[in-house]
Amino acid sequence: MLTIWGRNNSTNVKKVLWCAEEIGLPYEWIPAGGSFGGTGDAAYRAMNPTGLVPTIRDGDFVLWESNAIVRYLASRYASGTLAPEWPTERAGADRWMDFASTSLAAPFRDVFWGLIRTPPEKRDMTAIHSGQEKCASVFAIADRALSTQPWFSGAAFGMGDIPLGCFAYAWFEMPIERPDLPHLAAWYSRLTEREAFRKTVMIGLS
Ligand SMILES: N[C@@H](CCC(=O)N[C@@H](CS)C(=O)NCC(=O)O)C(=O)O
């Protein structure tokens, strides 16, 4: 049985819950981190020394780092579907997963934390606007990629779509101005038709 630790309003935890739901894997979900706490406990730190979420245990195997977890679940339980088998397709999907973490996560955090998790009187609007501009540039790169392929994983939906999909939900839900990116909007609209996405990602912003 798979166990997933992490509060479900975290973008990184959403990646893992969504992936498990796409595969149809049964799992036990244990809220942890944020107001749920538990991540400072010795037992949790023994599994995940960073004290962050998510963490999974699958049988005897423990893993943390959200993209690594998505790759593991997809490769082990959905090889050839969520995890492309052909090296060039696999690398293409890997690239968009890494791109989400290395290019988008930092500016996204400034906008998301600023607007969703900070009271209006304490907001740093300069940082929020700067983050918004940077996110728009990053999403524009993603939009151009979708002009030649329907999914970030290639011809079919796969793990390459999962991290960007979690960020995209918040991007399209936040009360901000967004540039017109038609390929990204069409891709996002297709994601919203997926039951697993609606169940695990489209659950409100907090
Ligand atoms: N690189 C890590 C980052 C994990 C991370 O920053 N998790 C945040 C939530 S998104 C966290 O644990 N924050 C503290 C908490 O929730 O208690 C990953 O992708 O798993």
XYZ file of N, CA and C and ligand atoms in Angstrom:
638
model
N 0.846 -1.211 0.000
C 0.000 0.000 0.000
C 0.877 1.255 0.000
N 0.499 2.181 -0.839
C 1.226 3.453 -0.927
C 0.702 4.420 0.150
N 1.616 5.102 0.825
C 1.235 6.150 1.771
C 1.836 7.465 1.289
N 1.009 8.524 1.309
C 1.460 9.856 0.867
C 1.266 10.826 2.029
N 2.363 11.469 2.438
C 2.290 12.498 3.479
C 2.358 13.878 2.829
N 1.498 14.771 3.297
C 1.599 16.168 2.859
C 0.233 16.824 2.747
N 0.180 18.078 3.170
C -1.089 18.848 3.083
C -1.466 19.008 1.610
N -2.774 18.874 1.331
C -3.174 18.807 -0.082
C -3.309 20.183 -0.749
N -3.052 21.269 0.006
C -3.039 22.589 -0.653
C -1.631 22.973 -1.125
N -0.679 22.066 -0.968
C 0.690 22.325 -1.436
C 0.822 21.896 -2.897
N 1.408 22.762 -3.706
C 1.610 22.436 -5.123
C 2.415 21.154 -5.266
N 3.443 20.989 -4.438
C 4.300 19.806 -4.571
C 3.576 18.526 -4.154
N 2.698 18.642 -3.169
C 1.914 17.462 -2.765
C 0.859 17.142 -3.823
N 0.258 18.189 -4.392
C -0.753 17.971 -5.438
C -0.195 17.137 -6.592
N 1.072 17.385 -6.945
C 1.675 16.614 -8.040
C 1.547 15.115 -7.757
N 1.851 14.736 -6.524
C 1.905 13.317 -6.160
C 0.502 12.720 -6.066
N -0.422 13.466 -5.427
C -1.797 12.970 -5.307
C -2.421 12.814 -6.694
N -2.188 13.803 -7.556
C -2.738 13.764 -8.914
C -2.179 12.561 -9.682
N -0.875 12.356 -9.578
C -0.229 11.240 -10.278
C -0.827 9.908 -9.817
N -0.973 9.738 -8.509
C -1.541 8.484 -7.984
C -2.963 8.281 -8.496
N -3.733 9.377 -8.527
C -5.121 9.271 -9.012
C -5.157 8.951 -10.502
N -4.275 9.534 -11.279
C -4.236 9.241 -12.719
C -3.978 7.752 -12.953
N -3.084 7.196 -12.121
C -2.723 5.785 -12.285
C -3.832 4.877 -11.749
N -4.610 5.425 -10.796
C -5.635 4.597 -10.160
C -5.058 3.745 -9.037
N -3.960 4.255 -8.450
C -3.313 3.529 -7.353
C -4.058 3.773 -6.047
N -4.361 2.732 -5.291
C -4.912 2.988 -3.955
C -3.816 3.561 -3.058
N -4.162 4.473 -2.201
C -3.156 5.051 -1.292
C -3.824 5.561 -0.024
N -2.989 5.639 1.016
C -3.437 6.292 2.245
C -2.832 7.680 2.247
N -3.650 8.675 2.511
C -3.157 10.055 2.529
C -3.084 10.540 3.969
N -1.928 11.036 4.370
C -1.757 11.564 5.730
C -1.405 13.044 5.631
N -2.354 13.938 5.993
C -2.048 15.369 5.959
C -0.849 15.653 6.872
N 0.085 16.432 6.406
C 1.270 16.766 7.218
C 1.839 18.071 6.682
N 2.565 18.764 7.557
C 3.148 20.050 7.166
C 2.157 21.177 7.381
N 2.655 22.413 7.321
C 1.793 23.579 7.553
C 1.082 23.456 8.884
N -0.224 23.781 8.924
C -0.963 23.750 10.193
C -1.167 22.322 10.706
N -0.951 21.313 9.852
C -1.103 19.932 10.311
C 0.113 19.480 11.127
N 1.251 20.115 10.907
C 2.464 19.751 11.635
C 2.927 18.336 11.312
N 3.650 17.769 12.236
C 4.106 16.380 12.110
C 5.439 16.240 11.397
N 5.850 17.276 10.664
C 7.062 17.134 9.853
C 8.347 17.353 10.671
N 8.172 17.783 11.925
C 9.348 17.935 12.796
C 9.573 16.700 13.642
N 8.615 15.776 13.623
C 8.737 14.570 14.442
C 9.931 13.741 13.986
N 10.518 13.047 14.966
C 11.693 12.216 14.640
C 11.341 11.167 13.588
N 10.137 10.591 13.699
C 9.762 9.528 12.753
C 9.664 10.092 11.334
N 9.118 11.322 11.218
C 9.020 11.914 9.876
C 10.409 12.282 9.358
N 11.214 12.914 10.238
C 12.577 13.312 9.808
C 13.437 12.107 9.413
N 13.132 10.953 10.015
C 13.894 9.755 9.633
C 13.568 9.363 8.194
N 12.329 9.677 7.776
C 11.957 9.383 6.384
C 12.428 10.493 5.463
N 12.253 11.740 5.925
C 12.553 12.897 5.079
C 13.316 13.932 5.899
N 14.638 13.959 5.781
C 15.443 14.857 6.625
C 15.219 16.335 6.329
N 14.568 16.667 5.228
C 14.325 18.087 4.932
C 13.172 18.636 5.772
N 12.309 17.748 6.291
C 11.153 18.217 7.052
C 10.094 18.861 6.169
N 10.212 18.671 4.858
C 9.228 19.238 3.928
C 8.262 18.151 3.460
N 7.236 18.562 2.752
C 6.295 17.605 2.145
C 6.343 17.817 0.639
N 6.093 16.756 -0.145
C 5.582 15.434 0.210
C 6.680 14.427 0.507
N 6.219 13.314 1.136
C 7.024 12.094 1.286
C 6.095 10.934 0.959
N 6.654 9.873 0.385
C 5.839 8.658 0.193
C 6.560 7.456 0.783
N 5.756 6.441 1.104
C 6.312 5.115 1.406
C 5.530 4.115 0.568
N 6.239 3.310 -0.171
C 5.612 2.311 -1.032
C 6.248 0.976 -0.667
N 5.546 0.176 0.142
C 6.184 -1.023 0.703
C 7.289 -0.574 1.645
N 8.514 -1.009 1.372
C 9.651 -0.607 2.222
C 10.368 0.619 1.675
N 9.920 1.086 0.535
C 10.659 2.159 -0.153
C 10.101 3.535 0.237
N 10.988 4.386 0.738
C 10.607 5.746 1.131
C 11.249 6.727 0.163
N 10.484 7.765 -0.230
C 11.035 8.744 -1.184
C 10.457 10.117 -0.906
N 11.309 11.154 -1.044
C 10.857 12.543 -0.991
C 11.413 13.264 -2.194
N 10.985 14.479 -2.430
C 11.199 15.303 -3.639
C 10.082 14.973 -4.630
N 9.185 15.947 -4.805
C 7.942 15.685 -5.534
C 8.159 15.178 -6.970
N 9.089 15.785 -7.714
C 9.271 15.329 -9.097
C 9.833 13.913 -9.140
N 10.732 13.608 -8.198
C 11.286 12.245 -8.133
C 10.163 11.257 -7.819
N 9.240 11.666 -6.957
C 8.127 10.767 -6.602
C 7.239 10.530 -7.821
N 6.918 11.608 -8.549
C 6.082 11.449 -9.754
C 6.781 10.530 -10.748
N 8.078 10.727 -10.939
C 8.831 9.865 -11.872
C 8.805 8.404 -11.417
N 8.981 8.205 -10.112
C 8.981 6.835 -9.573
C 7.620 6.174 -9.795
N 6.548 6.845 -9.399
C 5.213 6.237 -9.523
C 4.884 5.963 -10.986
N 5.194 6.943 -11.848
C 4.883 6.777 -13.272
C 5.707 5.632 -13.868
N 7.000 5.558 -13.530
C 7.859 4.512 -14.107
C 7.477 3.141 -13.590
N 7.116 3.082 -12.306
C 6.822 1.766 -11.728
C 5.428 1.268 -12.104
N 4.452 2.185 -12.137
C 3.066 1.741 -12.295
C 2.407 2.194 -13.601
N 3.058 3.037 -14.358
C 2.417 3.522 -15.587
C 3.462 3.727 -16.680
N 4.374 2.753 -16.764
C 5.406 2.854 -17.795
C 4.768 2.669 -19.173
N 5.133 3.553 -20.080
C 4.550 3.489 -21.421
C 3.308 4.354 -21.555
N 2.764 4.807 -20.427
C 1.644 5.762 -20.488
C 2.095 7.065 -19.820
N 2.027 7.141 -18.486
C 2.477 8.381 -17.834
C 3.978 8.592 -17.989
N 4.740 7.514 -17.958
C 6.198 7.615 -18.142
C 6.554 7.121 -19.542
N 6.916 8.029 -20.440
C 7.278 7.585 -21.789
C 8.468 6.626 -21.733
N 8.441 5.596 -22.581
C 9.521 4.601 -22.557
C 10.698 4.996 -23.445
N 10.396 5.623 -24.556
C 11.451 5.972 -25.509
C 12.290 7.116 -24.931
N 13.630 6.973 -24.934
C 14.473 7.962 -24.239
C 14.236 9.414 -24.649
N 14.022 9.671 -25.940
C 13.844 11.079 -26.320
C 12.511 11.627 -25.796
N 11.483 10.786 -25.815
C 10.189 11.241 -25.276
C 10.275 11.414 -23.770
N 10.956 10.472 -23.142
C 11.125 10.519 -21.689
C 11.886 11.796 -21.288
N 12.957 12.086 -22.041
C 13.752 13.278 -21.732
C 12.937 14.554 -21.953
N 12.087 14.517 -22.981
C 11.234 15.685 -23.228
C 10.313 15.953 -22.051
N 9.712 14.900 -21.522
C 8.826 15.050 -20.360
C 9.621 15.484 -19.132
N 10.778 14.850 -18.918
C 11.648 15.230 -17.783
C 11.983 16.711 -17.830
N 12.290 17.179 -19.043
C 12.679 18.585 -19.218
C 11.593 19.537 -18.671
N 10.306 19.255 -18.999
C 9.254 20.177 -18.540
C 9.021 20.066 -17.041
N 9.276 18.884 -16.485
C 9.169 18.743 -15.026
C 10.240 19.589 -14.346
N 11.468 19.494 -14.857
C 12.566 20.278 -14.266
C 12.369 21.777 -14.504
N 11.869 22.097 -15.678
C 11.623 23.505 -16.022
C 10.645 24.141 -15.009
N 9.614 23.378 -14.635
C 8.645 23.905 -13.665
C 9.347 24.237 -12.346
N 10.261 23.362 -11.916
C 10.916 23.581 -10.618
C 11.999 24.653 -10.685
N 12.729 24.682 -11.800
C 13.894 25.579 -11.833
C 13.566 26.966 -12.381
N 12.563 27.078 -13.259
C 12.270 28.390 -13.864
C 10.997 29.034 -13.318
N 10.041 28.212 -12.916
C 8.737 28.771 -12.538
C 8.519 28.879 -11.031
N 9.018 27.894 -10.276
C 8.644 27.808 -8.857
C 8.975 29.082 -8.067
N 10.144 29.676 -8.294
C 10.549 30.826 -7.471
C 9.677 32.065 -7.741
N 9.522 32.501 -9.009
C 8.630 33.654 -9.210
C 7.172 33.345 -8.862
N 6.749 32.101 -9.106
C 5.374 31.714 -8.756
C 5.145 31.889 -7.255
N 6.154 31.494 -6.474
C 6.034 31.572 -5.015
C 5.776 33.018 -4.574
N 6.492 33.967 -5.188
C 6.304 35.381 -4.819
C 4.864 35.815 -5.055
N 4.288 35.370 -6.168
C 2.913 35.775 -6.500
C 1.918 35.031 -5.616
N 2.084 33.721 -5.523
C 1.115 32.897 -4.794
C 1.105 33.240 -3.303
N 2.267 33.261 -2.691
C 2.326 33.582 -1.261
C 1.866 35.014 -1.031
N 2.244 35.904 -1.945
C 1.862 37.310 -1.780
C 0.358 37.502 -1.828
N -0.300 36.879 -2.781
C -1.729 37.132 -2.985
C -2.630 36.203 -2.188
N -2.204 34.971 -1.985
C -3.102 33.975 -1.373
C -2.810 33.774 0.118
N -1.551 33.942 0.512
C -1.216 33.595 1.900
C -0.727 34.789 2.721
N -0.895 35.998 2.179
C -0.455 37.195 2.904
C -1.624 38.179 2.970
N -1.936 38.709 4.161
C -3.047 39.673 4.236
C -2.725 40.929 3.413
N -3.771 41.578 2.831
C -3.541 42.702 1.911
C -2.583 43.750 2.454
N -2.696 44.090 3.738
C -1.872 45.181 4.280
C -0.395 44.804 4.379
N -0.092 43.535 4.280
C 1.317 43.111 4.414
C 1.931 42.713 3.081
N 1.181 42.867 1.994
C 1.675 42.399 0.701
C 2.783 43.285 0.140
N 3.786 42.644 -0.432
C 4.845 43.371 -1.142
C 4.451 43.377 -2.629
N 3.734 44.438 -3.019
C 3.183 44.468 -4.379
C 4.283 44.533 -5.443
N 5.440 45.116 -5.092
C 6.540 45.162 -6.069
C 7.016 43.744 -6.376
N 7.185 42.951 -5.325
C 7.633 41.561 -5.529
C 6.561 40.761 -6.259
N 5.304 41.018 -5.941
C 4.211 40.280 -6.591
C 4.182 40.607 -8.086
N 4.272 41.893 -8.432
C 4.217 42.259 -9.853
C 5.436 41.738 -10.614
N 6.589 41.808 -9.967
C 7.794 41.301 -10.619
C 7.676 39.788 -10.842
N 7.165 39.074 -9.835
C 6.961 37.628 -9.973
C 5.976 37.317 -11.087
N 4.932 38.132 -11.160
C 3.920 37.938 -12.206
C 4.536 38.054 -13.599
N 5.375 39.080 -13.779
C 6.024 39.273 -15.089
C 6.926 38.100 -15.436
N 7.672 37.647 -14.415
C 8.583 36.512 -14.682
C 7.773 35.247 -15.003
N 6.709 35.013 -14.252
C 5.864 33.821 -14.537
C 5.297 33.915 -15.947
N 4.870 35.124 -16.353
C 4.288 35.282 -17.693
C 5.320 34.915 -18.753
N 6.589 35.310 -18.559
C 7.640 34.950 -19.535
C 7.860 33.447 -19.572
N 7.843 32.825 -18.400
C 8.058 31.379 -18.333
C 6.890 30.646 -18.996
N 5.668 31.071 -18.700
C 4.509 30.427 -19.323
C 4.485 30.679 -20.835
N 5.049 31.792 -21.276
C 5.095 32.052 -22.727
C 5.994 31.025 -23.427
N 7.074 30.627 -22.762
C 7.945 29.577 -23.333
C 7.168 28.267 -23.422
N 6.428 27.963 -22.376
C 5.618 26.731 -22.374
C 4.543 26.799 -23.463
N 3.955 27.969 -23.618
C 2.912 28.152 -24.646
C 3.462 27.867 -26.044
N 4.666 28.349 -26.313
C 5.263 28.132 -27.647
C 5.508 26.642 -27.886
N 5.905 25.929 -26.839
C 6.136 24.473 -26.991
C 4.840 23.768 -27.366
N 3.736 24.247 -26.823
C 2.451 23.592 -27.094
C 1.888 23.950 -28.470
N 2.602 24.766 -29.221
C 2.151 25.031 -30.598
C 2.562 23.880 -31.518
N 3.476 23.015 -31.048
C 3.927 21.900 -31.900
C 3.623 20.526 -31.308
N 3.137 20.491 -30.080
C 2.759 19.204 -29.474
C 1.614 19.478 -28.501
N 0.675 18.510 -28.369
C -0.499 18.781 -27.532
C -0.225 18.746 -26.033
N 0.770 17.991 -25.630
C 1.056 17.816 -24.195
C 2.537 18.057 -23.950
N 2.886 18.360 -22.709
C 4.308 18.516 -22.391
C 5.016 17.163 -22.395
N 4.246 16.086 -22.345
C 4.843 14.754 -22.452
C 4.915 14.278 -23.890
N 4.432 15.061 -24.838
C 4.488 14.670 -26.249
C 3.101 14.534 -26.837
N 2.839 13.370 -27.461
C 1.553 13.172 -28.141
C 0.419 12.860 -27.178
N 0.762 12.394 -25.989
C -0.280 12.032 -25.013
C 0.040 12.659 -23.660
N -0.986 12.803 -22.834
C -0.794 13.299 -21.472
C 0.166 12.377 -20.722
N 1.019 12.942 -19.882
C 1.944 12.112 -19.098
C 2.572 12.910 -17.976
N 3.604 12.337 -17.395
C 4.202 12.940 -16.197
C 4.766 14.336 -16.469
N 5.149 14.598 -17.709
C 5.682 15.921 -18.052
C 4.659 17.032 -17.883
N 3.372 16.662 -17.837
C 2.311 17.664 -17.685
C 1.970 17.944 -16.218
N 2.437 17.057 -15.327
C 1.933 17.132 -13.948
C 2.438 18.353 -13.166
N 3.751 18.592 -13.092
C 4.160 19.773 -12.324
C 3.607 21.082 -12.910
N 3.740 21.272 -14.223
C 3.232 22.522 -14.809
C 1.721 22.636 -14.628
N 1.020 21.499 -14.666
C -0.437 21.531 -14.478
C -0.819 22.046 -13.097
N -0.056 21.656 -12.086
C -0.360 22.116 -10.723
C -0.138 23.628 -10.601
N 0.954 24.125 -11.186
C 1.194 25.571 -11.163
C 0.144 26.306 -11.990
N -0.242 25.707 -13.128
C -1.182 26.379 -14.034
C -2.537 26.598 -13.370
N -2.968 25.637 -12.538
C -4.260 25.809 -11.863
C -4.255 27.125 -11.059
N -3.229 27.298 -10.253
C -3.156 28.520 -9.442
C -3.016 29.756 -10.331
N -2.216 29.630 -11.379
C -1.998 30.760 -12.298
C -3.327 31.219 -12.902
N -4.150 30.271 -13.303
C -5.418 30.643 -13.933
C -6.492 31.016 -12.907
N -6.303 30.640 -11.650
C -7.304 30.958 -10.621
C -7.019 32.263 -9.886
N -5.759 32.683 -9.837
C -5.425 33.878 -9.041
C -6.001 35.126 -9.710
N -6.386 36.102 -8.889
C -6.967 37.337 -9.428
C -5.883 38.257 -9.989
N -5.324 37.880 -11.136
C -4.221 38.630 -11.739
C -4.481 38.789 -13.240
N -3.763 39.738 -13.830
C -3.812 39.851 -15.291
C -2.849 38.845 -15.885
N -3.303 38.162 -16.908
C -2.457 37.165 -17.575
C -2.351 37.497 -19.053
N -1.174 37.261 -19.641
C -1.071 37.467 -21.084
C -1.899 36.412 -21.816
N -2.298 36.732 -23.035
C -3.084 35.795 -23.824
C -2.133 34.721 -24.382
N -2.228 33.516 -23.873
C -1.363 32.409 -24.317
C -2.289 31.275 -24.756
N -2.696 31.271 -26.029
C -3.787 30.381 -26.450
C -3.488 28.887 -26.352
N -2.238 28.500 -26.618
C -1.925 27.067 -26.547
C -1.943 26.588 -25.089
N -1.413 27.431 -24.216
C -1.421 27.096 -22.792
C -2.864 27.021 -22.283
N -3.684 27.966 -22.701
C -5.088 27.988 -22.255
C -5.835 26.738 -22.739
N -5.554 26.321 -23.981
C -6.234 25.129 -24.519
C -5.775 23.870 -23.779
N -4.477 23.800 -23.505
C -3.927 22.667 -22.730
C -4.551 22.636 -21.332
N -4.624 23.804 -20.695
C -5.193 23.873 -19.345
C -6.662 23.436 -19.361
N -7.371 23.868 -20.383
C -8.778 23.492 -20.499
C -8.918 21.966 -20.620
N -8.002 21.323 -21.350
C -8.037 19.857 -21.456
C -7.732 19.203 -20.101
N -6.842 19.822 -19.329
C -6.556 19.272 -17.995
C -7.797 19.295 -17.117
N -8.571 20.372 -17.229
C -9.744 20.507 -16.341
C -10.815 19.459 -16.651
N -10.663 18.772 -17.791
C -11.614 17.694 -18.106
C -11.200 16.371 -17.457
N -10.031 16.330 -16.867
C -9.547 15.081 -16.271
C -10.052 14.977 -14.834
N -10.695 13.862 -14.537
C -11.284 13.677 -13.207
C -10.212 13.758 -12.108
N -9.068 13.133 -12.356
C -8.008 13.117 -11.341
C -7.502 14.535 -11.052
N -7.448 15.371 -12.077
C -7.001 16.763 -11.915
C -8.022 17.540 -11.080
N -9.297 17.345 -11.418
C -10.345 18.067 -10.678
C -10.350 17.648 -9.213
N -10.128 16.367 -8.969
C -10.207 15.846 -7.598
C -9.046 16.310 -6.716
N -7.847 16.399 -7.288
C -6.670 16.638 -6.459
C -6.078 18.045 -6.584
N -6.291 18.680 -7.747
C -5.653 19.985 -7.967
C -6.662 21.129 -7.879
N -7.836 20.924 -8.466
C -8.827 22.027 -8.514
C -9.652 22.061 -7.231
N -8.963 22.286 -6.112
C -9.660 22.210 -4.832
C -9.637 23.562 -4.109
N -9.423 24.626 -4.850
C -9.349 25.955 -4.236
C -7.915 26.282 -3.877
N -7.676 27.564 -3.647
C -6.321 28.018 -3.321
C -6.287 28.426 -1.858
N -5.314 27.925 -1.130
C -5.166 28.336 0.274
C -3.715 28.145 0.688
N 11.789 20.380 -3.702
C 10.798 19.891 -2.771
C 10.145 21.107 -2.123
C 9.177 20.691 -1.034
C 8.550 21.894 -0.382
O 9.041 23.041 -0.437
N 7.412 21.655 0.289
C 6.721 22.713 0.965
C 5.232 22.699 0.544
S 5.036 23.052 -1.182
C 6.772 22.462 2.467
O 6.998 21.348 2.905
N 6.581 23.514 3.255
C 6.571 23.395 4.692
C 5.310 22.798 5.223
O 4.338 22.603 4.497
O 5.289 22.548 6.443
C 9.772 19.027 -3.506
O 9.515 19.301 -4.688
O 9.238 18.072 -2.908
